[in-house]
Short mmCIF file of C-alpha atoms and ligand atoms in Angstrom, two decimals:
data_model
loop_
_atom_site.label_atom_id
_atom_site.label_comp_id
_atom_site.label_asym_id
_atom_site.label_seq_id
_atom_site.Cartn_x
_atom_site.Cartn_y
_atom_site.Cartn_z
CA MET A 1 83.61 99.29 102.64
CA ARG A 2 86.22 96.75 100.21
CA GLU A 3 89.43 95.68 100.97
CA LEU A 4 91.64 93.26 99.20
CA ALA A 5 93.00 90.55 101.67
CA PHE A 6 95.70 88.04 101.40
CA ILE A 7 94.39 85.18 101.86
CA GLY A 8 97.59 82.31 101.34
CA LYS A 9 100.27 81.90 98.79
CA GLY A 10 99.13 82.88 95.17
CA HIS A 11 95.39 83.76 96.91
CA LEU A 12 94.04 87.25 97.24
CA GLU A 13 90.48 88.41 97.26
CA TRP A 14 88.00 91.71 97.86
CA ARG A 15 86.39 91.35 101.06
CA ASP A 16 83.86 93.88 103.12
CA ALA A 17 85.94 95.79 106.05
CA ASP A 18 84.71 98.42 108.67
CA GLU A 19 84.80 101.85 107.53
CA PRO A 20 88.02 103.89 109.04
CA ARG A 21 86.93 106.46 111.32
CA LEU A 22 88.71 109.44 112.61
CA GLN A 23 89.83 108.69 116.05
CA GLY A 24 91.51 111.93 116.97
CA ASP A 25 91.73 115.62 115.94
CA GLY A 26 95.52 115.57 114.53
CA GLU A 27 94.33 112.59 112.18
CA ALA A 28 93.24 112.10 108.24
CA LEU A 29 91.30 109.44 106.10
CA VAL A 30 92.52 109.00 103.05
CA ARG A 31 91.48 106.95 99.85
CA PRO A 32 93.99 105.02 97.80
CA LEU A 33 94.34 106.04 94.44
CA SER A 34 97.66 104.12 93.00
CA VAL A 35 98.97 101.64 95.28
CA ALA A 36 102.63 99.97 94.03
CA THR A 37 103.44 96.45 95.65
CA CYS A 38 106.48 96.63 97.69
CA ASP A 39 109.41 93.70 97.30
CA LEU A 40 108.31 92.12 100.64
CA ASP A 41 104.91 91.83 99.21
CA ARG A 42 106.15 89.84 96.07
CA LEU A 43 107.47 87.22 98.45
CA LEU A 44 104.32 87.20 100.29
CA VAL A 45 102.49 86.14 97.41
CA ALA A 46 105.00 83.35 96.54
CA GLY A 47 104.90 81.96 100.07
CA LEU A 48 108.33 82.60 100.82
CA ALA A 49 107.85 85.22 103.75
CA PRO A 50 106.20 83.77 107.10
CA VAL A 51 102.79 84.63 107.58
CA SER A 52 100.39 83.28 109.75
CA GLU A 53 96.99 84.78 108.75
CA PRO A 54 94.71 86.41 106.31
CA PHE A 55 95.04 90.41 106.58
CA PRO A 56 94.41 93.40 104.39
CA PHE A 57 97.15 94.13 101.80
CA GLY A 58 99.17 96.91 100.17
CA HIS A 59 101.75 99.39 102.16
CA GLU A 60 102.76 101.31 99.40
CA CYS A 61 100.19 104.41 97.77
CA VAL A 62 99.45 107.87 96.87
CA ALA A 63 95.99 109.01 98.34
CA GLU A 64 93.29 111.71 97.77
CA VAL A 65 92.64 112.84 101.57
CA LEU A 66 89.09 112.92 102.36
CA ASP A 67 88.68 114.07 105.55
CA VAL A 68 90.92 115.42 108.33
CA GLY A 69 90.30 116.37 112.34
CA ASP A 70 90.29 119.78 113.76
CA ALA A 71 94.13 119.90 114.25
CA VAL A 72 95.05 118.99 111.19
CA GLU A 73 96.94 122.05 109.36
CA SER A 74 99.11 120.51 106.28
CA VAL A 75 96.60 119.11 104.12
CA ARG A 76 92.70 119.02 103.68
CA PRO A 77 90.54 117.40 101.90
CA GLY A 78 90.83 116.89 98.10
CA ASP A 79 94.67 116.98 98.38
CA ILE A 80 96.47 114.19 96.66
CA VAL A 81 99.28 112.76 99.24
CA SER A 82 101.92 110.10 99.27
CA VAL A 83 101.49 107.64 102.83
CA PRO A 84 104.58 106.54 104.64
CA PHE A 85 104.20 102.88 105.12
CA GLN A 86 105.28 103.03 108.72
CA ILE A 87 103.10 105.08 111.36
CA SER A 88 104.81 107.69 112.99
CA CYS A 89 104.38 110.54 115.22
CA GLY A 90 106.57 112.87 114.11
CA GLU A 91 107.56 114.46 117.71
CA CYS A 92 108.59 111.86 119.92
CA GLU A 93 112.81 111.79 120.69
CA THR A 94 113.24 109.06 118.07
CA CYS A 95 111.31 110.32 115.47
CA ARG A 96 112.84 113.88 116.00
CA ARG A 97 116.21 112.25 115.08
CA GLY A 98 114.81 110.66 112.22
CA TYR A 99 114.26 107.29 112.69
CA THR A 100 110.63 107.64 112.25
CA GLY A 101 110.23 103.53 111.91
CA ASN A 102 111.07 102.82 115.74
CA CYS A 103 108.35 106.06 116.94
CA GLU A 104 108.08 105.67 120.82
CA ARG A 105 103.98 106.33 120.36
CA VAL A 106 102.93 103.24 118.65
CA GLU A 107 103.91 99.73 118.23
CA ARG A 108 107.05 98.47 117.42
CA MET A 109 107.08 97.99 113.50
CA ALA A 110 103.71 99.60 113.04
CA MET A 111 102.64 100.14 109.40
CA TYR A 112 99.91 99.37 106.88
CA GLY A 113 99.05 96.18 104.76
CA LEU A 114 101.17 93.70 106.61
CA PRO A 115 99.77 91.83 110.02
CA MET A 116 102.11 93.51 112.80
CA GLY A 117 99.89 94.57 116.12
CA THR A 118 97.13 96.68 115.40
CA ASN A 119 95.46 96.55 112.10
CA TYR A 120 95.88 100.04 110.33
CA GLY A 121 94.55 98.20 107.29
CA GLY A 122 96.02 98.15 103.48
CA PHE A 123 95.94 100.76 101.00
CA LEU A 124 94.35 98.15 98.40
CA SER A 125 90.73 99.51 100.02
CA ASP A 126 88.45 102.47 99.84
CA ALA A 127 89.97 104.08 102.74
CA ALA A 128 92.68 104.21 105.23
CA ARG A 129 93.15 106.02 108.24
CA VAL A 130 96.43 108.12 109.00
CA PRO A 131 96.95 108.61 113.16
CA PHE A 132 99.34 111.36 112.56
CA ALA A 133 98.48 113.40 109.26
CA ASP A 134 100.79 116.56 110.02
CA ALA A 135 103.71 114.61 110.42
CA MET A 136 103.19 111.66 108.27
CA LEU A 137 101.63 112.55 104.63
CA VAL A 138 103.41 114.38 102.23
CA PRO A 139 101.73 116.47 99.31
CA VAL A 140 102.40 115.18 95.82
CA PRO A 141 102.75 118.62 93.44
CA GLY A 142 99.87 118.79 90.75
CA ASP A 143 103.11 118.11 87.96
CA VAL A 144 104.05 114.62 89.54
CA ALA A 145 101.97 111.70 87.99
CA PRO A 146 100.23 109.86 91.14
CA ALA A 147 101.45 106.63 89.58
CA SER A 148 104.80 107.79 89.28
CA VAL A 149 105.44 107.86 92.90
CA ALA A 150 103.20 105.23 94.46
CA SER A 151 106.37 103.34 95.88
CA LEU A 152 107.68 106.67 97.74
CA SER A 153 105.94 105.28 100.84
CA ASP A 154 108.57 102.58 101.21
CA ASN A 155 110.95 101.09 98.86
CA ILE A 156 112.14 104.32 97.26
CA PRO A 157 113.14 105.40 100.51
CA ASP A 158 114.56 102.35 101.56
CA ALA A 159 116.57 102.58 98.36
CA TRP A 160 117.90 106.59 98.79
CA ARG A 161 118.97 105.64 102.09
CA THR A 162 121.36 103.26 100.90
CA VAL A 163 123.32 105.52 98.71
CA GLY A 164 121.98 109.44 99.54
CA PRO A 165 123.31 110.46 102.36
CA HIS A 166 126.88 108.25 101.60
CA LEU A 167 127.03 110.12 98.33
CA ASP A 168 126.52 113.43 100.17
CA GLU A 169 129.66 112.30 102.57
CA ARG A 170 131.76 110.98 99.38
CA PRO A 171 130.45 112.77 96.54
CA GLY A 172 130.73 110.89 92.93
CA SER A 173 131.98 107.98 94.40
CA PRO A 174 131.50 104.43 92.81
CA VAL A 175 128.47 102.47 93.79
CA LEU A 176 128.29 98.51 93.55
CA ILE A 177 124.71 97.12 94.03
CA ALA A 178 124.33 93.13 94.40
CA ALA A 179 121.08 92.25 93.65
CA SER A 180 118.45 89.64 93.03
CA GLY A 181 114.68 90.48 91.89
CA ALA A 182 114.29 93.59 93.95
CA SER A 183 113.05 96.90 92.74
CA ILE A 184 115.22 98.47 95.28
CA ALA A 185 118.01 97.76 93.26
CA LEU A 186 116.58 99.91 90.46
CA TYR A 187 115.52 102.75 92.52
CA ALA A 188 119.10 102.73 94.01
CA VAL A 189 120.77 102.87 90.23
CA SER A 190 118.59 105.58 89.53
CA ILE A 191 119.04 107.45 92.43
CA ALA A 192 122.88 107.24 92.50
CA LEU A 193 123.26 107.93 89.15
CA ALA A 194 120.99 110.90 89.77
CA LEU A 195 122.85 111.84 92.82
CA GLY A 196 125.98 112.22 90.65
CA ALA A 197 127.70 108.73 91.54
CA GLU A 198 130.79 108.47 89.05
CA ARG A 199 128.86 104.60 87.85
CA VAL A 200 126.92 102.00 89.62
CA ASP A 201 127.94 98.64 89.06
CA MET A 202 125.65 95.73 89.13
CA VAL A 203 126.27 92.54 90.69
CA GLY A 204 123.80 89.22 90.25
CA GLY A 205 120.25 89.60 89.16
CA SER A 206 117.75 88.22 87.62
CA SER A 207 117.60 88.39 83.82
CA TYR A 208 114.35 91.00 84.01
CA LEU A 209 115.85 93.03 86.69
CA ARG A 210 119.47 93.06 84.79
CA ASP A 211 117.52 93.78 81.62
CA ARG A 212 115.71 97.25 83.49
CA ALA A 213 119.43 97.88 85.34
CA ASP A 214 121.00 98.46 82.28
CA SER A 215 118.19 100.92 80.85
CA VAL A 216 118.07 102.96 83.78
CA GLY A 217 122.03 103.09 83.35
CA ALA A 218 123.66 100.40 85.39
CA ASN A 219 126.81 98.60 84.01
CA LEU A 220 126.23 94.98 84.67
CA LEU A 221 128.97 92.79 86.19
CA ASP A 222 129.03 88.76 86.51
CA THR A 223 125.37 87.33 87.16
CA ASP A 224 126.96 84.69 89.71
CA PHE A 225 128.32 86.52 92.98
CA PRO A 226 131.77 86.41 92.38
CA LYS A 227 133.76 86.35 96.50
CA ARG A 228 134.45 90.35 95.33
CA ALA A 229 133.56 92.12 92.52
CA GLY A 230 136.41 94.86 93.14
CA HIS A 231 136.95 97.60 95.49
CA TYR A 232 133.88 100.57 95.98
CA PRO A 233 133.15 103.15 99.07
CA ILE A 234 129.59 102.64 98.67
CA VAL A 235 128.10 99.16 98.60
CA VAL A 236 124.38 97.80 98.45
CA ASP A 237 123.27 94.61 99.28
CA ALA A 238 119.75 93.80 97.67
CA SER A 239 120.61 90.32 96.93
CA GLY A 240 118.39 88.71 100.11
CA ASP A 241 121.19 85.95 99.03
CA VAL A 242 124.25 84.98 101.26
CA ASP A 243 126.34 84.57 98.94
CA GLY A 244 125.41 88.25 97.53
CA LEU A 245 125.68 89.37 101.07
CA ALA A 246 129.36 87.86 101.42
CA CYS A 247 129.85 89.47 97.94
CA ALA A 248 128.69 92.99 98.91
CA LEU A 249 130.80 93.32 102.40
CA ARG A 250 134.41 92.09 100.62
CA SER A 251 133.56 94.15 97.77
CA THR A 252 133.43 97.35 100.45
CA GLU A 253 136.94 99.04 100.75
CA PRO A 254 138.30 100.00 103.86
CA GLU A 255 136.44 102.38 105.75
CA GLY A 256 133.63 102.26 103.00
CA ILE A 257 130.14 101.38 104.02
CA CYS A 258 127.93 98.59 102.85
CA THR A 259 124.14 98.97 103.39
CA SER A 260 121.85 95.90 103.31
CA ILE A 261 117.88 96.04 102.47
CA GLY A 262 117.72 92.29 102.48
CA ILE A 263 115.62 90.45 105.02
CA TYR A 264 117.52 87.16 105.82
CA PHE A 265 114.65 85.17 107.69
CA ALA A 266 117.10 82.64 109.28
CA ASP A 267 117.59 82.93 112.43
CA THR A 268 121.90 83.69 111.61
CA THR A 269 123.67 84.37 108.53
CA PRO A 270 127.04 83.79 107.99
CA VAL A 271 129.24 87.16 107.05
CA PRO A 272 133.32 87.81 106.55
CA LEU A 273 133.42 89.01 109.88
CA LEU A 274 137.15 88.69 109.63
CA GLU A 275 137.54 90.11 106.42
CA MET A 276 135.13 93.49 107.80
CA TYR A 277 137.24 93.48 110.82
CA THR A 278 140.65 93.80 109.51
CA LYS A 279 139.17 96.30 106.68
CA GLY A 280 137.08 98.26 109.02
CA ILE A 281 133.66 98.43 107.25
CA ARG A 282 130.32 100.27 108.43
CA PHE A 283 127.86 97.67 107.91
CA HIS A 284 124.46 98.50 108.23
CA THR A 285 121.19 96.54 107.99
CA GLY A 286 117.53 97.31 109.44
CA ARG A 287 114.42 98.52 108.34
CA VAL A 288 114.15 102.00 106.63
CA HIS A 289 112.92 105.01 108.24
CA ALA A 290 110.71 106.15 105.10
CA ARG A 291 109.37 109.60 106.45
CA PRO A 292 112.39 111.62 106.61
CA ALA A 293 113.23 110.91 103.11
CA MET A 294 110.14 111.47 101.07
CA GLU A 295 110.14 115.38 100.45
CA PRO A 296 113.60 115.31 99.04
CA LEU A 297 112.79 112.18 96.90
CA MET A 298 109.73 114.18 95.94
CA GLU A 299 111.89 117.00 94.67
CA LEU A 300 114.23 115.18 93.01
CA VAL A 301 111.50 113.25 91.17
CA ARG A 302 109.55 116.96 90.40
CA ALA A 303 112.94 118.22 89.34
CA GLY A 304 113.20 115.48 86.49
CA LYS A 305 116.30 113.73 87.62
CA PHE A 306 114.85 110.79 89.18
CA LYS A 307 111.67 109.03 86.67
CA PRO A 308 110.44 105.99 89.01
CA GLU A 309 108.14 104.83 86.67
CA LEU A 310 111.08 103.73 84.63
CA VAL A 311 111.25 100.89 87.39
CA THR A 312 107.62 99.90 87.36
CA GLY A 313 107.28 96.64 85.14
CA GLU A 314 103.82 96.32 85.67
CA THR A 315 100.68 98.11 85.62
CA ALA A 316 96.85 97.24 86.81
CA ASP A 317 93.79 98.62 86.94
CA TRP A 318 92.33 98.52 90.46
CA GLU A 319 89.15 96.35 90.20
CA ASP A 320 91.79 93.46 89.04
CA ALA A 321 93.74 93.69 91.70
CA PRO A 322 93.27 90.33 93.35
CA GLU A 323 94.71 88.61 90.00
CA ALA A 324 97.64 91.48 89.32
CA VAL A 325 98.64 90.81 92.47
CA ALA A 326 98.77 87.26 92.81
CA GLY A 327 100.22 86.91 89.40
CA HIS A 328 102.87 89.95 89.74
CA ARG A 329 106.35 89.47 89.08
CA SER A 330 108.10 92.71 88.89
CA LYS A 331 107.01 96.38 90.50
CA LEU A 332 103.17 96.28 90.08
CA VAL A 333 101.15 99.60 90.33
CA ILE A 334 97.81 99.46 90.64
CA SER A 335 95.61 102.59 90.28
CA ARG A 336 92.24 104.14 89.97
CA ASP A 337 90.70 107.45 88.81
CA HIS A 338 89.98 110.21 91.13
ZN1 ZN X 1 107.47 97.06 102.15
ZN1 ZN X 2 107.50 109.41 117.17
#
């Protein structure tokens, strides 16, 4: 079969790969139909994230089920499904607690589309193997367009976890997002408003991102990160910038919560710990646990309250994937017919 490989900075190409096959009766094989780029993909393509070897690319997709093992009950061939980027069994103690990103039955950080130990392949390919089909796959209802939820595998749940649980706890709260160019910031704006946030303020952000944020309902503050943007009960750091992170932390009110989705590649990163201590804030950093958020988000899309397609900045045909991925500057969705 054919798969898209990331070769190096700005360079991807189609190559031949072994066809995956079922390796157990709880597994499924899927054929990706719509693939979205993750915010991390853009850094990889730009040479800004450390990777040392070619690897099969793409880890957000909606796919058609091709084949299932005898023990699979929730899906059958022909079904359209969203595939989480993380491999998780759904049954171990850690998965049952909702931390599917740290499943005990697979290698740490096991996922599609990045070189993290076992090669599970990438989604810009003709087929992918899903090791725990019943636990992982989420059916896409017939009234939801596959391309609109291509990012439900990763970036959309990543945005949800920054605001969803906290708006449940403190309904109607205003939200502050410190942004750069990441689509997760835009999804977070849309999801927070859909869930009833009084308003969503955005500080920082590229001019492209600010235009998009404005169109999905954000209230725009300064382009540069001030020392503090105000005092908010719910704050998101999606900046990947030390000044953005510090601004987010200083803008979190006492007993507020600040979630950072940013990946800071440096070994140590400065944070205003004294201010955090004296105010008493909750700070969370870590990878998303994508799977548990996928069904509630699918419902939000189906109900018409959250329109992820408004975040998509670029689209491309499947055949044009190498050039489209190499040149993408915003959320890219690549699709083919099924
Ligand atoms: Zn990702
Ligand atoms: Zn598990």
